[in-house]
Structures are given as C-alpha cells and as structure tokens.
PDB file of C-alpha atoms in Angstrom:
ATOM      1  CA  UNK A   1      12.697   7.744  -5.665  1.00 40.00           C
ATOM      2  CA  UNK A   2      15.339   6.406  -3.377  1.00 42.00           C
ATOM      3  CA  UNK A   3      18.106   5.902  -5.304  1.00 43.00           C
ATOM      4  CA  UNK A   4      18.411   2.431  -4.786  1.00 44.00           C
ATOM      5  CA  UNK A   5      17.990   0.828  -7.989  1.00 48.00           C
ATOM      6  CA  UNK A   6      18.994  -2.446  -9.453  1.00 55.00           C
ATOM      7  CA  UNK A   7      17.908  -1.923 -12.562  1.00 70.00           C
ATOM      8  CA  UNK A   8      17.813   1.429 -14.555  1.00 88.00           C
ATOM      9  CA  UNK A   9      14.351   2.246 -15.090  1.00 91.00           C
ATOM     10  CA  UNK A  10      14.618   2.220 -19.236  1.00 93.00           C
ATOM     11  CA  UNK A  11      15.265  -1.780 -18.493  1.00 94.00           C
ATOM     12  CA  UNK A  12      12.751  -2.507 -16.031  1.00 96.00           C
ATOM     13  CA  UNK A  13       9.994  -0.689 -18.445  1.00 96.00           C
ATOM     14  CA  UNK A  14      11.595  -2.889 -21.467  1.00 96.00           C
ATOM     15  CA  UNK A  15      11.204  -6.007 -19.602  1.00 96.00           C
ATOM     16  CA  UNK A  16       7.783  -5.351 -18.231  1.00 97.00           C
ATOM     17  CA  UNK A  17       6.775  -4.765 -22.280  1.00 96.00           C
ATOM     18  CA  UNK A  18       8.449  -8.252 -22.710  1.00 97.00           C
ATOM     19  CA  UNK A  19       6.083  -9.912 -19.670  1.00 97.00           C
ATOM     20  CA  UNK A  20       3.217  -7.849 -20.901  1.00 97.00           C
ATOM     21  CA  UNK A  21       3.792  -9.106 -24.390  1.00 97.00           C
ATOM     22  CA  UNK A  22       4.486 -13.203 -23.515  1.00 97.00           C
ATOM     23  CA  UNK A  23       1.306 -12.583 -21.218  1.00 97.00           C
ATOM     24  CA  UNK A  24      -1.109 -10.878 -24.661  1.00 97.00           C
ATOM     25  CA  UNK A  25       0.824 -13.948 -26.760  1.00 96.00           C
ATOM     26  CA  UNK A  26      -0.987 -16.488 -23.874  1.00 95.00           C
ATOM     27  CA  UNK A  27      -4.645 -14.395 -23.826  1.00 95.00           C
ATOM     28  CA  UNK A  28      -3.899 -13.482 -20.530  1.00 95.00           C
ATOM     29  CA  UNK A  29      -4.019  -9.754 -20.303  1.00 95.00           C
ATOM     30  CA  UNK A  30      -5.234  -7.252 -23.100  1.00 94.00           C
ATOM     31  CA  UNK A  31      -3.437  -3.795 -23.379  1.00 91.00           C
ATOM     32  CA  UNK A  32      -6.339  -1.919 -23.395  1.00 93.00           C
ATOM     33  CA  UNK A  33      -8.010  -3.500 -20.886  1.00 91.00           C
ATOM     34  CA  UNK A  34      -4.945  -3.237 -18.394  1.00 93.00           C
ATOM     35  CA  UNK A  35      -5.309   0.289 -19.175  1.00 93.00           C
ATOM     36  CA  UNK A  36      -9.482   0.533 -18.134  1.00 93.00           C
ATOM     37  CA  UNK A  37      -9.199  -1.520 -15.287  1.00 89.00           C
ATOM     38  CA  UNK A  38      -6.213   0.919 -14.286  1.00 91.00           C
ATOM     39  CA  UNK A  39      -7.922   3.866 -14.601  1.00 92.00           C
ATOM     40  CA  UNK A  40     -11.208   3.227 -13.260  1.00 89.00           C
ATOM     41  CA  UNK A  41      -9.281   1.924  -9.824  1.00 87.00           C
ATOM     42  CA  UNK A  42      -7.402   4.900  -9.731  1.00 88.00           C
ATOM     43  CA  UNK A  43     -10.691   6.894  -9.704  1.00 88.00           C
ATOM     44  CA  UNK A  44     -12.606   4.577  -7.371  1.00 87.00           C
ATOM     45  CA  UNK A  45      -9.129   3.971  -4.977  1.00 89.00           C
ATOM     46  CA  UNK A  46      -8.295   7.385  -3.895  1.00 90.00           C
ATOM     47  CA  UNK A  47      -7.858   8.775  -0.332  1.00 93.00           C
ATOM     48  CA  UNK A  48     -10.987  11.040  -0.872  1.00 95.00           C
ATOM     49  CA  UNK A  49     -13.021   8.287   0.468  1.00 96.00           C
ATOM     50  CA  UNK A  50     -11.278   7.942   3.788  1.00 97.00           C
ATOM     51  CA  UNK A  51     -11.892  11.737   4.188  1.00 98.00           C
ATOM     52  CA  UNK A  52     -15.252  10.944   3.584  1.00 98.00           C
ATOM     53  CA  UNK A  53     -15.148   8.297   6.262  1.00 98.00           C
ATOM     54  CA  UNK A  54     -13.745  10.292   8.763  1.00 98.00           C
ATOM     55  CA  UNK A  55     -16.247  13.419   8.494  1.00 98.00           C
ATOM     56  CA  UNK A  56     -19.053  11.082   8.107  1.00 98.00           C
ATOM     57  CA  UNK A  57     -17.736   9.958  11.706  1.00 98.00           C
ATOM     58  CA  UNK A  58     -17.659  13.208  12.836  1.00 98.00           C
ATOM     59  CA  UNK A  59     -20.864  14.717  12.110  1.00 98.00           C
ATOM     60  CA  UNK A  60     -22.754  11.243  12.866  1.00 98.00           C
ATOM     61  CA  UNK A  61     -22.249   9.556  16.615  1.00 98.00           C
ATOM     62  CA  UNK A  62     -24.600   6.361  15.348  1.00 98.00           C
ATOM     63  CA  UNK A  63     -21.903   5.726  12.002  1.00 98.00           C
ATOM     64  CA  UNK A  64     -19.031   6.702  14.157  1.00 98.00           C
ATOM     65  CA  UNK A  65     -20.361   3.551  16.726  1.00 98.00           C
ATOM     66  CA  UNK A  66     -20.815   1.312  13.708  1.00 98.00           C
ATOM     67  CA  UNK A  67     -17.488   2.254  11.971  1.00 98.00           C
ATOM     68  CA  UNK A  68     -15.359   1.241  15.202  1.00 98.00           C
ATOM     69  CA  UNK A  69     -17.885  -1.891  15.876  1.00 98.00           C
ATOM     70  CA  UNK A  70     -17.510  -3.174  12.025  1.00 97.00           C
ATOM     71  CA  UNK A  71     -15.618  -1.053   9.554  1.00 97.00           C
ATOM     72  CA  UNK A  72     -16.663  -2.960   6.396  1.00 96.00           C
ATOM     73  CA  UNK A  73     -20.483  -2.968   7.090  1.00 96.00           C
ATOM     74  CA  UNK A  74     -20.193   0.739   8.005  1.00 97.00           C
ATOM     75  CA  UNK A  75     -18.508   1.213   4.450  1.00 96.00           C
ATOM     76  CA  UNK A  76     -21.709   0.207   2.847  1.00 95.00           C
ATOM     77  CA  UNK A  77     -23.689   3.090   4.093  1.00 97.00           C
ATOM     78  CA  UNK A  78     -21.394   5.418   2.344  1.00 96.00           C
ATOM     79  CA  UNK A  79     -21.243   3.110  -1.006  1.00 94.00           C
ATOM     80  CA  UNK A  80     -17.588   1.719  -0.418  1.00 94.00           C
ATOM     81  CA  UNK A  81     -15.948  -1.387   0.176  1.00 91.00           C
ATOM     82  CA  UNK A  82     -12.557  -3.251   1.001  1.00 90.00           C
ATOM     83  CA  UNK A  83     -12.393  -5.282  -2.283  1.00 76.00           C
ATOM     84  CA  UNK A  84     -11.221  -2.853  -4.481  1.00 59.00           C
ATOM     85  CA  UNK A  85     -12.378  -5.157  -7.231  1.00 54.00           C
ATOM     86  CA  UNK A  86     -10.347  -8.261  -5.520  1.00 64.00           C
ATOM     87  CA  UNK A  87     -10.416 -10.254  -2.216  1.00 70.00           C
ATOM     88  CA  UNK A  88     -12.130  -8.037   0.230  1.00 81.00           C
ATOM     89  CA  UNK A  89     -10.362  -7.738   3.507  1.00 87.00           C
ATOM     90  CA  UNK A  90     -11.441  -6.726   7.058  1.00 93.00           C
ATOM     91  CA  UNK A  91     -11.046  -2.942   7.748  1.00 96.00           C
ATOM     92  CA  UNK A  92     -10.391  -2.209  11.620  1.00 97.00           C
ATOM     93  CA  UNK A  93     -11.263   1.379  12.301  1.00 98.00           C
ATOM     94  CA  UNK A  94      -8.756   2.329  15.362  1.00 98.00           C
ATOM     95  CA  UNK A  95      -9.944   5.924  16.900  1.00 98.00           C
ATOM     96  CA  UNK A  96      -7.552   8.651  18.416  1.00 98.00           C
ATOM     97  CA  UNK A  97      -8.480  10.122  21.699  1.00 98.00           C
ATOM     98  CA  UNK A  98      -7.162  12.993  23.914  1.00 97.00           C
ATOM     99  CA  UNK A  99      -4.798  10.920  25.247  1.00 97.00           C
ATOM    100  CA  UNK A 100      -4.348   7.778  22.808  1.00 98.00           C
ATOM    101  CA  UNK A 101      -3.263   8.271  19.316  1.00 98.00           C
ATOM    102  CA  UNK A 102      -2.958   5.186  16.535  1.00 98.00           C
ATOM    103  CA  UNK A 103      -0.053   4.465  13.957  1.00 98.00           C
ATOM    104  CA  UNK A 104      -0.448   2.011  11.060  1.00 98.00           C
ATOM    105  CA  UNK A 105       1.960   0.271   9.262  1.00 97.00           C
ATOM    106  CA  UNK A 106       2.719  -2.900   7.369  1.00 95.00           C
ATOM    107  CA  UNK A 107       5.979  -4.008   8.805  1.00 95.00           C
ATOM    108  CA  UNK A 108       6.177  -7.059   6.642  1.00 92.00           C
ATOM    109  CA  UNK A 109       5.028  -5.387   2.984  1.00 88.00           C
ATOM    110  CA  UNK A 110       3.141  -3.175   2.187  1.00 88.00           C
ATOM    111  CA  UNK A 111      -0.429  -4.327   3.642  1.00 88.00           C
ATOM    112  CA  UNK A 112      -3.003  -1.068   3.666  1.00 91.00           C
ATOM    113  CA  UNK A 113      -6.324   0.106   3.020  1.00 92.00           C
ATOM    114  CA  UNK A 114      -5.934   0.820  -0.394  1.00 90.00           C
ATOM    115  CA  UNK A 115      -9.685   1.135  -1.196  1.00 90.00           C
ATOM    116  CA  UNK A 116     -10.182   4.137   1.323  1.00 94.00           C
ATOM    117  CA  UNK A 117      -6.450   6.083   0.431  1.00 93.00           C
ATOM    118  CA  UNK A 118      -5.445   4.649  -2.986  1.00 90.00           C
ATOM    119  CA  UNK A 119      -1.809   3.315  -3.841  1.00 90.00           C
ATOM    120  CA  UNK A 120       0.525   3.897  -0.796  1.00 93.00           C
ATOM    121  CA  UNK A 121       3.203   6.280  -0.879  1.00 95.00           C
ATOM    122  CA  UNK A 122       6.757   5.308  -1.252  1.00 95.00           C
ATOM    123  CA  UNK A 123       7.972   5.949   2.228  1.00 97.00           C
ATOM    124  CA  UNK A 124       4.999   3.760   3.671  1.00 97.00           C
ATOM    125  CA  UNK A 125       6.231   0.562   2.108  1.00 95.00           C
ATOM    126  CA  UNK A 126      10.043   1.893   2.552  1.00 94.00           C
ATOM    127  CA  UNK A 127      12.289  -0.574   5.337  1.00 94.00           C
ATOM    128  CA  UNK A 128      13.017   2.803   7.221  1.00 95.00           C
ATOM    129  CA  UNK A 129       9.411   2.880   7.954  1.00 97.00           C
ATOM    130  CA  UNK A 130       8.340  -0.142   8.354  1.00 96.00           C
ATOM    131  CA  UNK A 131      11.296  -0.979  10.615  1.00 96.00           C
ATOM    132  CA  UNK A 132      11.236   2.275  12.609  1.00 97.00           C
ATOM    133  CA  UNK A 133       8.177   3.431  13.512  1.00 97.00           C
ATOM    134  CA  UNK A 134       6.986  -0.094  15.563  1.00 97.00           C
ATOM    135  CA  UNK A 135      10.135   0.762  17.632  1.00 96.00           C
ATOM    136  CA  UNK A 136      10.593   4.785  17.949  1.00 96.00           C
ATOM    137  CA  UNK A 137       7.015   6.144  17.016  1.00 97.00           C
ATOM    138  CA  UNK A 138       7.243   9.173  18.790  1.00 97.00           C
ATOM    139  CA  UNK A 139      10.866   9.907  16.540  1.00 96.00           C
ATOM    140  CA  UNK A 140       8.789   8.590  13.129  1.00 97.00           C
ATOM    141  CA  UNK A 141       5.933  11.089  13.936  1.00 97.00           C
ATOM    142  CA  UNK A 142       8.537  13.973  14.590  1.00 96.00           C
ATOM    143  CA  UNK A 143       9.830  13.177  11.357  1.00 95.00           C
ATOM    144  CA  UNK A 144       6.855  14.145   9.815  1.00 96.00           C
ATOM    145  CA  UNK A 145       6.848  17.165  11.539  1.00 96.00           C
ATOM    146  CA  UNK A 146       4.141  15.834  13.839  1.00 97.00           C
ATOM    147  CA  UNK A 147       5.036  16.566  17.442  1.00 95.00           C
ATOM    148  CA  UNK A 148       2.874  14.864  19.767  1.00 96.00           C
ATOM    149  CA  UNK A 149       2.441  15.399  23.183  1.00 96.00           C
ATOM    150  CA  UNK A 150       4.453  13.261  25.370  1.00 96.00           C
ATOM    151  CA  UNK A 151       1.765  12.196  27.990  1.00 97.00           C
ATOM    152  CA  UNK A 152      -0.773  10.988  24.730  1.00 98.00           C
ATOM    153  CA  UNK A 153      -0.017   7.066  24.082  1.00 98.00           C
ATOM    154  CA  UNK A 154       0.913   5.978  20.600  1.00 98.00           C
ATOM    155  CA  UNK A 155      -0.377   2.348  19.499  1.00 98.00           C
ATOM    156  CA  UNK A 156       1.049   1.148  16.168  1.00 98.00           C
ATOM    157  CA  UNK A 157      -1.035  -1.652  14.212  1.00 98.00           C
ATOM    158  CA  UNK A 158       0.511  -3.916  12.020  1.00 96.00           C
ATOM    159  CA  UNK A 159      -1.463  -4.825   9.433  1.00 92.00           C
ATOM    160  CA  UNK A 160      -1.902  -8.096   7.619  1.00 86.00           C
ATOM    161  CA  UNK A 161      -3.290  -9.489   4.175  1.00 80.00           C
ATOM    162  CA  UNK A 162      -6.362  -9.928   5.986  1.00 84.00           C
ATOM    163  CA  UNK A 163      -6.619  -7.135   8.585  1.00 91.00           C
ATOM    164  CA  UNK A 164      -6.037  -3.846   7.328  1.00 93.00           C
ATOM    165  CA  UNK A 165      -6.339  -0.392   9.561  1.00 97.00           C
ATOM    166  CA  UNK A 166      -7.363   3.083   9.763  1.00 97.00           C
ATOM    167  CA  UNK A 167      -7.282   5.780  11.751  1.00 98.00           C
ATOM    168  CA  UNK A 168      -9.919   8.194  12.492  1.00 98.00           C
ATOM    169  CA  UNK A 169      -8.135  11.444  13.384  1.00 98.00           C
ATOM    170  CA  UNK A 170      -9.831  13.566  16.041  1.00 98.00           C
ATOM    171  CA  UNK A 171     -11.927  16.788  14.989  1.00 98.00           C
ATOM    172  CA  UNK A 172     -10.121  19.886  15.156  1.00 97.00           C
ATOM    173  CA  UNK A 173     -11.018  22.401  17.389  1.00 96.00           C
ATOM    174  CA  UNK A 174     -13.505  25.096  15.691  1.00 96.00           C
ATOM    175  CA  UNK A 175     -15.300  23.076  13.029  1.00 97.00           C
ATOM    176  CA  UNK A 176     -18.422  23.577  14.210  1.00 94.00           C
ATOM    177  CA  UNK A 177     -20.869  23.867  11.309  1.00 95.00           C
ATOM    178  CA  UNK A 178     -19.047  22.793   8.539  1.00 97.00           C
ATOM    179  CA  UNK A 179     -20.505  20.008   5.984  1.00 98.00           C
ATOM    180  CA  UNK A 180     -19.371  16.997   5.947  1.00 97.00           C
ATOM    181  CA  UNK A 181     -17.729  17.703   2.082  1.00 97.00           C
ATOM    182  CA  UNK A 182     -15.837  20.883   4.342  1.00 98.00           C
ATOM    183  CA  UNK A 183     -14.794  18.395   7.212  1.00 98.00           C
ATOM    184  CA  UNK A 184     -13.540  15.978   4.801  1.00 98.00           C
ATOM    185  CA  UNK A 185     -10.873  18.707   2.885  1.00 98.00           C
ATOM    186  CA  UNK A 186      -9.220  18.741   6.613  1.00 98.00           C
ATOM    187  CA  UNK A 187      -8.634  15.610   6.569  1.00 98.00           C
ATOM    188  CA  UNK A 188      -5.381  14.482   4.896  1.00 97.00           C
ATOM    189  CA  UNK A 189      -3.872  10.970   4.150  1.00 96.00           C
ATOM    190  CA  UNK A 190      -1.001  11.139   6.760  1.00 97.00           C
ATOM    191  CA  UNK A 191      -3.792  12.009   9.731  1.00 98.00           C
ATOM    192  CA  UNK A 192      -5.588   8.669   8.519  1.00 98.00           C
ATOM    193  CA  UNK A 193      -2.163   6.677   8.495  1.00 98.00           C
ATOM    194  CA  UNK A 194      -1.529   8.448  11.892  1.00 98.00           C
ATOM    195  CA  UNK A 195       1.867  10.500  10.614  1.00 98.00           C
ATOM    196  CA  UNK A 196      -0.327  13.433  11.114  1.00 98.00           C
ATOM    197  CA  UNK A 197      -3.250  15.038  13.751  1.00 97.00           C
ATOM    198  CA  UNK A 198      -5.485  15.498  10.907  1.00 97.00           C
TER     199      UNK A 198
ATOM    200  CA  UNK B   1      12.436 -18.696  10.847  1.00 66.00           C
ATOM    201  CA  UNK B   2      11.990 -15.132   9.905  1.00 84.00           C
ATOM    202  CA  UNK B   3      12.796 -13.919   5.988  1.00 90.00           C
ATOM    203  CA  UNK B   4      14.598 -10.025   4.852  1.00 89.00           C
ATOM    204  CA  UNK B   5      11.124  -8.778   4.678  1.00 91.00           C
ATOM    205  CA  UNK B   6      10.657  -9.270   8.194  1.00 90.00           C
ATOM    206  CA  UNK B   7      11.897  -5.670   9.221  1.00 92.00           C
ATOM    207  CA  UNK B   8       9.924  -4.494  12.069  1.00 93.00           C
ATOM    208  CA  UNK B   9      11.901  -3.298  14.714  1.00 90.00           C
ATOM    209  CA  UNK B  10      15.224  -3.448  12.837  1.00 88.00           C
ATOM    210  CA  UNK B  11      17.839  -1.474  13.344  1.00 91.00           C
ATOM    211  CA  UNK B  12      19.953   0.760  10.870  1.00 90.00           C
ATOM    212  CA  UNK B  13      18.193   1.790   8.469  1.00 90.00           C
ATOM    213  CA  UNK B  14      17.876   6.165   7.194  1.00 87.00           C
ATOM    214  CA  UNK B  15      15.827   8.246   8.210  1.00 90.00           C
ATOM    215  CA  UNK B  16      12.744   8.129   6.582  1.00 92.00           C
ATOM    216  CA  UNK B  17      12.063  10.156   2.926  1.00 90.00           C
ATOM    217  CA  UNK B  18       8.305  11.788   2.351  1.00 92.00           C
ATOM    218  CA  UNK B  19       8.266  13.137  -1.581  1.00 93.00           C
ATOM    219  CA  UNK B  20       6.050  15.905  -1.776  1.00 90.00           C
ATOM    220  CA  UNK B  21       2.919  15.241  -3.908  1.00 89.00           C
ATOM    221  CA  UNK B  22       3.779  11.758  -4.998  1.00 91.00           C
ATOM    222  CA  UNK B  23       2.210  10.179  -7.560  1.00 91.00           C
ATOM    223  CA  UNK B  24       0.801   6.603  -7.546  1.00 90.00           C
ATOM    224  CA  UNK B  25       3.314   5.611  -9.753  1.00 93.00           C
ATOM    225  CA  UNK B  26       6.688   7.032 -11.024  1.00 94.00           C
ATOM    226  CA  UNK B  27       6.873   5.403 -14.526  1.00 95.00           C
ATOM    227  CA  UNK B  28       4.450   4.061 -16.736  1.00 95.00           C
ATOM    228  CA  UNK B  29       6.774   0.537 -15.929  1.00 97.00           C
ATOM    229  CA  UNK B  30       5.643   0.928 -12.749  1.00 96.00           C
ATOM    230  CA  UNK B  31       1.710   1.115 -13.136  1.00 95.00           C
ATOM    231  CA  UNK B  32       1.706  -1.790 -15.736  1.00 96.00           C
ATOM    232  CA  UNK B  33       3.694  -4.087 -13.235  1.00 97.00           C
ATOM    233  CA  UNK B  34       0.271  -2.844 -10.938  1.00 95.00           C
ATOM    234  CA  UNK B  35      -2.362  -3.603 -13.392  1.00 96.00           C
ATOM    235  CA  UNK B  36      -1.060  -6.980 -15.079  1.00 97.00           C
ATOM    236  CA  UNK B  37      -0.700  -8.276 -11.323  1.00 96.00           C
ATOM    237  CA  UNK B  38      -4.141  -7.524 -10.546  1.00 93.00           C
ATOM    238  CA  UNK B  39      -5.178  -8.560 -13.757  1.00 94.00           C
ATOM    239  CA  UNK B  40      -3.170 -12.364 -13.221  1.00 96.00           C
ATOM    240  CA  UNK B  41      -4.781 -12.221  -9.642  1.00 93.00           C
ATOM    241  CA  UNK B  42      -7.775 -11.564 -11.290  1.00 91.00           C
ATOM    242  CA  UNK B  43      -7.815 -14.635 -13.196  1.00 93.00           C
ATOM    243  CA  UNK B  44      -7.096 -16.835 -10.797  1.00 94.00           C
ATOM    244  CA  UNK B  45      -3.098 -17.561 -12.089  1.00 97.00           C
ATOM    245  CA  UNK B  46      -1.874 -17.004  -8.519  1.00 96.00           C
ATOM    246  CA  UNK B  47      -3.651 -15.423  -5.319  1.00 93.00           C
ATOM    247  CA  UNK B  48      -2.336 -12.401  -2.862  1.00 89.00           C
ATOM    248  CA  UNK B  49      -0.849 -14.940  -0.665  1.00 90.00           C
ATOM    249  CA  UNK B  50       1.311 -16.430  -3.430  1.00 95.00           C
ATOM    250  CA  UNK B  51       2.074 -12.922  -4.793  1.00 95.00           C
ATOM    251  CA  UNK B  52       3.805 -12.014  -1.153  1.00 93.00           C
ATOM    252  CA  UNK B  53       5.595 -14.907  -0.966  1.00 94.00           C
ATOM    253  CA  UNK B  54       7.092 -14.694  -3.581  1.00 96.00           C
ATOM    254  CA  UNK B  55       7.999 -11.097  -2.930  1.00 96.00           C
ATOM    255  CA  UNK B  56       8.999 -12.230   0.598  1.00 94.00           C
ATOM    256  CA  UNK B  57      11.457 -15.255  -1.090  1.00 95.00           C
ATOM    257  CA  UNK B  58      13.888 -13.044  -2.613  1.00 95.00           C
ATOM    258  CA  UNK B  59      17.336 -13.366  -1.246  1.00 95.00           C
ATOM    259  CA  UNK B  60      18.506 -10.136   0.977  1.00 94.00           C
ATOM    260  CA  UNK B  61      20.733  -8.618  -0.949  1.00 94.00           C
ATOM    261  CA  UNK B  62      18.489  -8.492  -4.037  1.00 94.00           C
ATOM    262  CA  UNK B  63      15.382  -7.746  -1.490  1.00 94.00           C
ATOM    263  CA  UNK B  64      17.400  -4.288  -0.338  1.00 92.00           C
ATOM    264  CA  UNK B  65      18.558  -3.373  -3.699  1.00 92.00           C
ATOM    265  CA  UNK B  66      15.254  -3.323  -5.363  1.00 94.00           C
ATOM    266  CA  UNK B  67      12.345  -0.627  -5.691  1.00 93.00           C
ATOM    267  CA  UNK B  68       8.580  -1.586  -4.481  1.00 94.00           C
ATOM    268  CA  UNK B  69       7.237  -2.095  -7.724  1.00 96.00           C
ATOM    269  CA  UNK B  70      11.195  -4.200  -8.790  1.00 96.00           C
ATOM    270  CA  UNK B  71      10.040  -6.455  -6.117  1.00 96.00           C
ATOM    271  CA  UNK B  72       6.591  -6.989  -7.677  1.00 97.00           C
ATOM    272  CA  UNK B  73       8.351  -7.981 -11.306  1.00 97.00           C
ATOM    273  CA  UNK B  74      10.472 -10.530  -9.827  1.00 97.00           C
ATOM    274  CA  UNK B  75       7.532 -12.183  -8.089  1.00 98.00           C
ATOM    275  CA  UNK B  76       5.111 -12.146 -10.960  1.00 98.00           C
ATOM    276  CA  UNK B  77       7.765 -13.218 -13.309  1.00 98.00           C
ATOM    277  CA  UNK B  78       9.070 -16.010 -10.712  1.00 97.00           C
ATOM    278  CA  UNK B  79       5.020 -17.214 -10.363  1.00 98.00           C
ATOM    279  CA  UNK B  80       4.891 -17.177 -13.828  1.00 98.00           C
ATOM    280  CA  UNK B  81       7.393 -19.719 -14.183  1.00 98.00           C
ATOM    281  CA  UNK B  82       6.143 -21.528 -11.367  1.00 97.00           C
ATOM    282  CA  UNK B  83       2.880 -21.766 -12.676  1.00 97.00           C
ATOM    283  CA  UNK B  84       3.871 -23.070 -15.864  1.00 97.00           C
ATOM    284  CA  UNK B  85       2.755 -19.805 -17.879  1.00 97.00           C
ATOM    285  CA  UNK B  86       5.869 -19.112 -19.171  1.00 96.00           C
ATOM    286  CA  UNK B  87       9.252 -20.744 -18.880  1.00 97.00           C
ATOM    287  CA  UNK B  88      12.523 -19.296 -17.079  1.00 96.00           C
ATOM    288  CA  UNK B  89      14.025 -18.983 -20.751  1.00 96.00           C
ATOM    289  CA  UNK B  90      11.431 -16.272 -21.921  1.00 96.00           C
ATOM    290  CA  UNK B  91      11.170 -14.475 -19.042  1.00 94.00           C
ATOM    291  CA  UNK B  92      14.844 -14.112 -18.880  1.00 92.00           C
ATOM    292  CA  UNK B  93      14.695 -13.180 -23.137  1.00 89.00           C
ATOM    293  CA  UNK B  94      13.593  -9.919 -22.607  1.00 78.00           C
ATOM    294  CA  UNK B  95      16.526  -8.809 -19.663  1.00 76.00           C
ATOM    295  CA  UNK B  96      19.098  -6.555 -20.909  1.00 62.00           C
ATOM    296  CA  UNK B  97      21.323  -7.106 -17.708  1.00 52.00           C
ATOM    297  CA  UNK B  98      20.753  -8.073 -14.291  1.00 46.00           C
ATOM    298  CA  UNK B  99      23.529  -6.521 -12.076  1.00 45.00           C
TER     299      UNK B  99
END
C-alpha cells in the first residue's frame, strides 16, 4: 500500500460495516449474498482468461483476425464476455508487432478489462502511472524492468468507460508445439497491459 | 474545465510502486466497498457513470490523500445521499474521525 492514507484502515473497515449495515436496514444488499456474488467474480474475473485469449491468438490466424476485427464477438468463441455480470463494454484488441508495441492505461480512473485480468493492481490505477506513462513510456516500461528497443514504437491507449483495451503480446521465440494451455502460462498480466514482452 | 482526476501527462508525481503478488484486495474493507458497489449498480441505485463522477468530484486535496478503494466509499456514500437512500446524518454516524 502506498502509504498515503486518510483514514487508518480499522476506520475505513468500521464505516464500511456502518454503510453495509444502513444498506441491509433498507433491503438493499444481503451479507451473504455480497459475499457469493464476490466470490464467484473473483473466479470468473481473473487474468487466466486473457492468457487464454492471447494463445488462442497464437495458435489460430482465423481468431487472431476476428479478435483484432471485433474483440467482444471473438470472446464468445472462447465462452467470455465484457460484462462481468454488469454493463458490457467494447474490448479493442491492440496487437504488438516487431516494430510497434501497445501500452494501456486509464489516465482518468481506473478504466480496464477487468473481465479478461480481474481487479487491477494498485500501481495501474496509481497517479504516477496514470500520469507518467502517456508522457515517458519508454521510462514507465524501464521501470518495470522492460527495456524495449529504441527503434520499436510505443502507442499508449487510454481507455474509457466504454472502450476498454488489450494487448496481445507477440509469441516468443521457440514455442513451437506447445498447447494452447502451455502458451497461455507464458503469458503474464503485465505483457497484456503492455509493462511487459510477454 | 478539467477536474484532479484528470492526471495524464502531469508532472511530479514518484516513481511508480509494483507490489509483488498483490492481491485483489488488501482488507476485507476493501472487497466489501467492491461488492456493495456492484451490488447498488446492480440494482439500478446509481449507474458507472454516476459512480465516476462522483469519484471524479472530490476536491484535490482529499482526491490525493485517499486510497483507490477510499475514493470508492466517498462516492457511494455521497450517491447515497444524493439518491435519497440514506441521509448525510447516518452516513456521517458511523465516522470515527475524518482528518
């Protein structure tokens, strides 16, 4: 955590009991069913699917087309989707290439394809990233330890409430004849927020 | 006119912090503030749009100071009260300090 709290975190949990509670008092939420509805989108939301995504890409030219030409119907053929249980937004598949790599961020929120890579981490929705990387990519991605070549072109989408991206990393070198379930453990969350090759 | 949350391309701020296998949430506060959002989104008491607004409303100073999911609390308590759901009064029952 960053260290920048305004409250202490004993008083923010005590007054989110208090909401909760006013909110049970009015029949709007149920304890236990806050706690279903949590779980089961923490197993559905998780960043195995974008792995999935990505080697599905890789092994298939025809769902690699589709996936850049219309993310969300793509999704279908795999069994996922965009809503996450809520408003289902457009997913924008942006594709690195020997010489262009993509960057995602939100810089107004926290805006992200939560279906495909499941709750963002902290640094993603942080000011210093949001901020930085639409102005100094190349510094954000050494950051992470990712040094890319300087003569490979970095675009950085913004996303919005109703556009969200992802990238689809390029296949490393000497994967030839691995399954896609093999392909997919390569592929990390970073490489499909673009903070990593893979 | 553009608001705090409006950072992109700012200058100033740290460098920035990866924690090594982070969890979806810190505290159990935290995933609560997730679920009962989605669950009031759910039901139609506000939509997404409303929900970042009132994120994006906050004054600066309060904006900077608070964590992700401190941000979420204020705006579902402040669309609570704006909805009519609860009043200012209860919301503001259950807050040890503020400061």
């Amino acid at each position: 955590m960053s260290g920048e709290h305004h409250g202490t975190d004993a008083t923010l949990a005590a007054q989110v009991r208090h909401v909760e509670a006013l909110l049970e008092e009015r029949g709007l939420v149920d304890p236990a069913e806050l706690d279903r509805a949590l779980e089961a989108f923490l197993a559905r939301a998780s960043p195995a699917n974008g792995s999935r995504v990505v080697a599905r890409a890789w092994l298939d030219a025809g769902f690699r087309a589709r996936l850049l030409a219309d993310g969300n119907t793509a999704l279908v053929e795999l069994g996922l989707s965009m809503g996450g249980g809520l408003q289902e937004q457009r997913l924008k598949v942006v594709e690195n290439t020997a010489d262009a790599h993509n960057v995602i961020v939100c810089t107004l929120c926290s805006c992200y394809p939560i279906a495909l890579l499941g709750p963002s981490p902290t640094w993603y929705k942080s000011e210093a990233y949001r901020s930085r990387v639409v102005r100094e990519p190349r510094a954000v991605l050494a950051e992470f330890g990712f040094d890319l070549d300087p003569a490979v072109a970095i675009t950085v989408w913004d996303a919005s409430a109703e556009t969200r991206y992802l990238v689809l990393p390029r296949r490393p070198a000497g994967t030839h004849g691995l399954d896609e379930r093999s392909l997919a453990a390569l592929v990390t969350r970073n490489g499909l927020i673009g903070v990593a090759a893979v | 006119m553009s608001r705090i949350n409006d950072v992109g391309g700012m200058q100033g701020f740290a460098a920035i912090e990866e924690e090594a296998d982070e969890p979806p949430f810190h505290s159990d506060w935290e995933a609560h503030v997730f679920a009962i959002n989605r669950a009031l989104m759910g039901r139609g008491v506000y939509n997404l749009d409303e929900f970042r607004d009132a994120v994006e409303q906050m004054a600066p100073q309060h904006y900077l100071d608070s964590s992700y999911y401190e941000k979420w609390l204020h705006a579902i308590s402040t669309l609570l009260v704006r909805k009519g759901v609860v009043s200012a009064e209860e919301i503001s029952a259950g807050q040890v300090s503020h400061d």
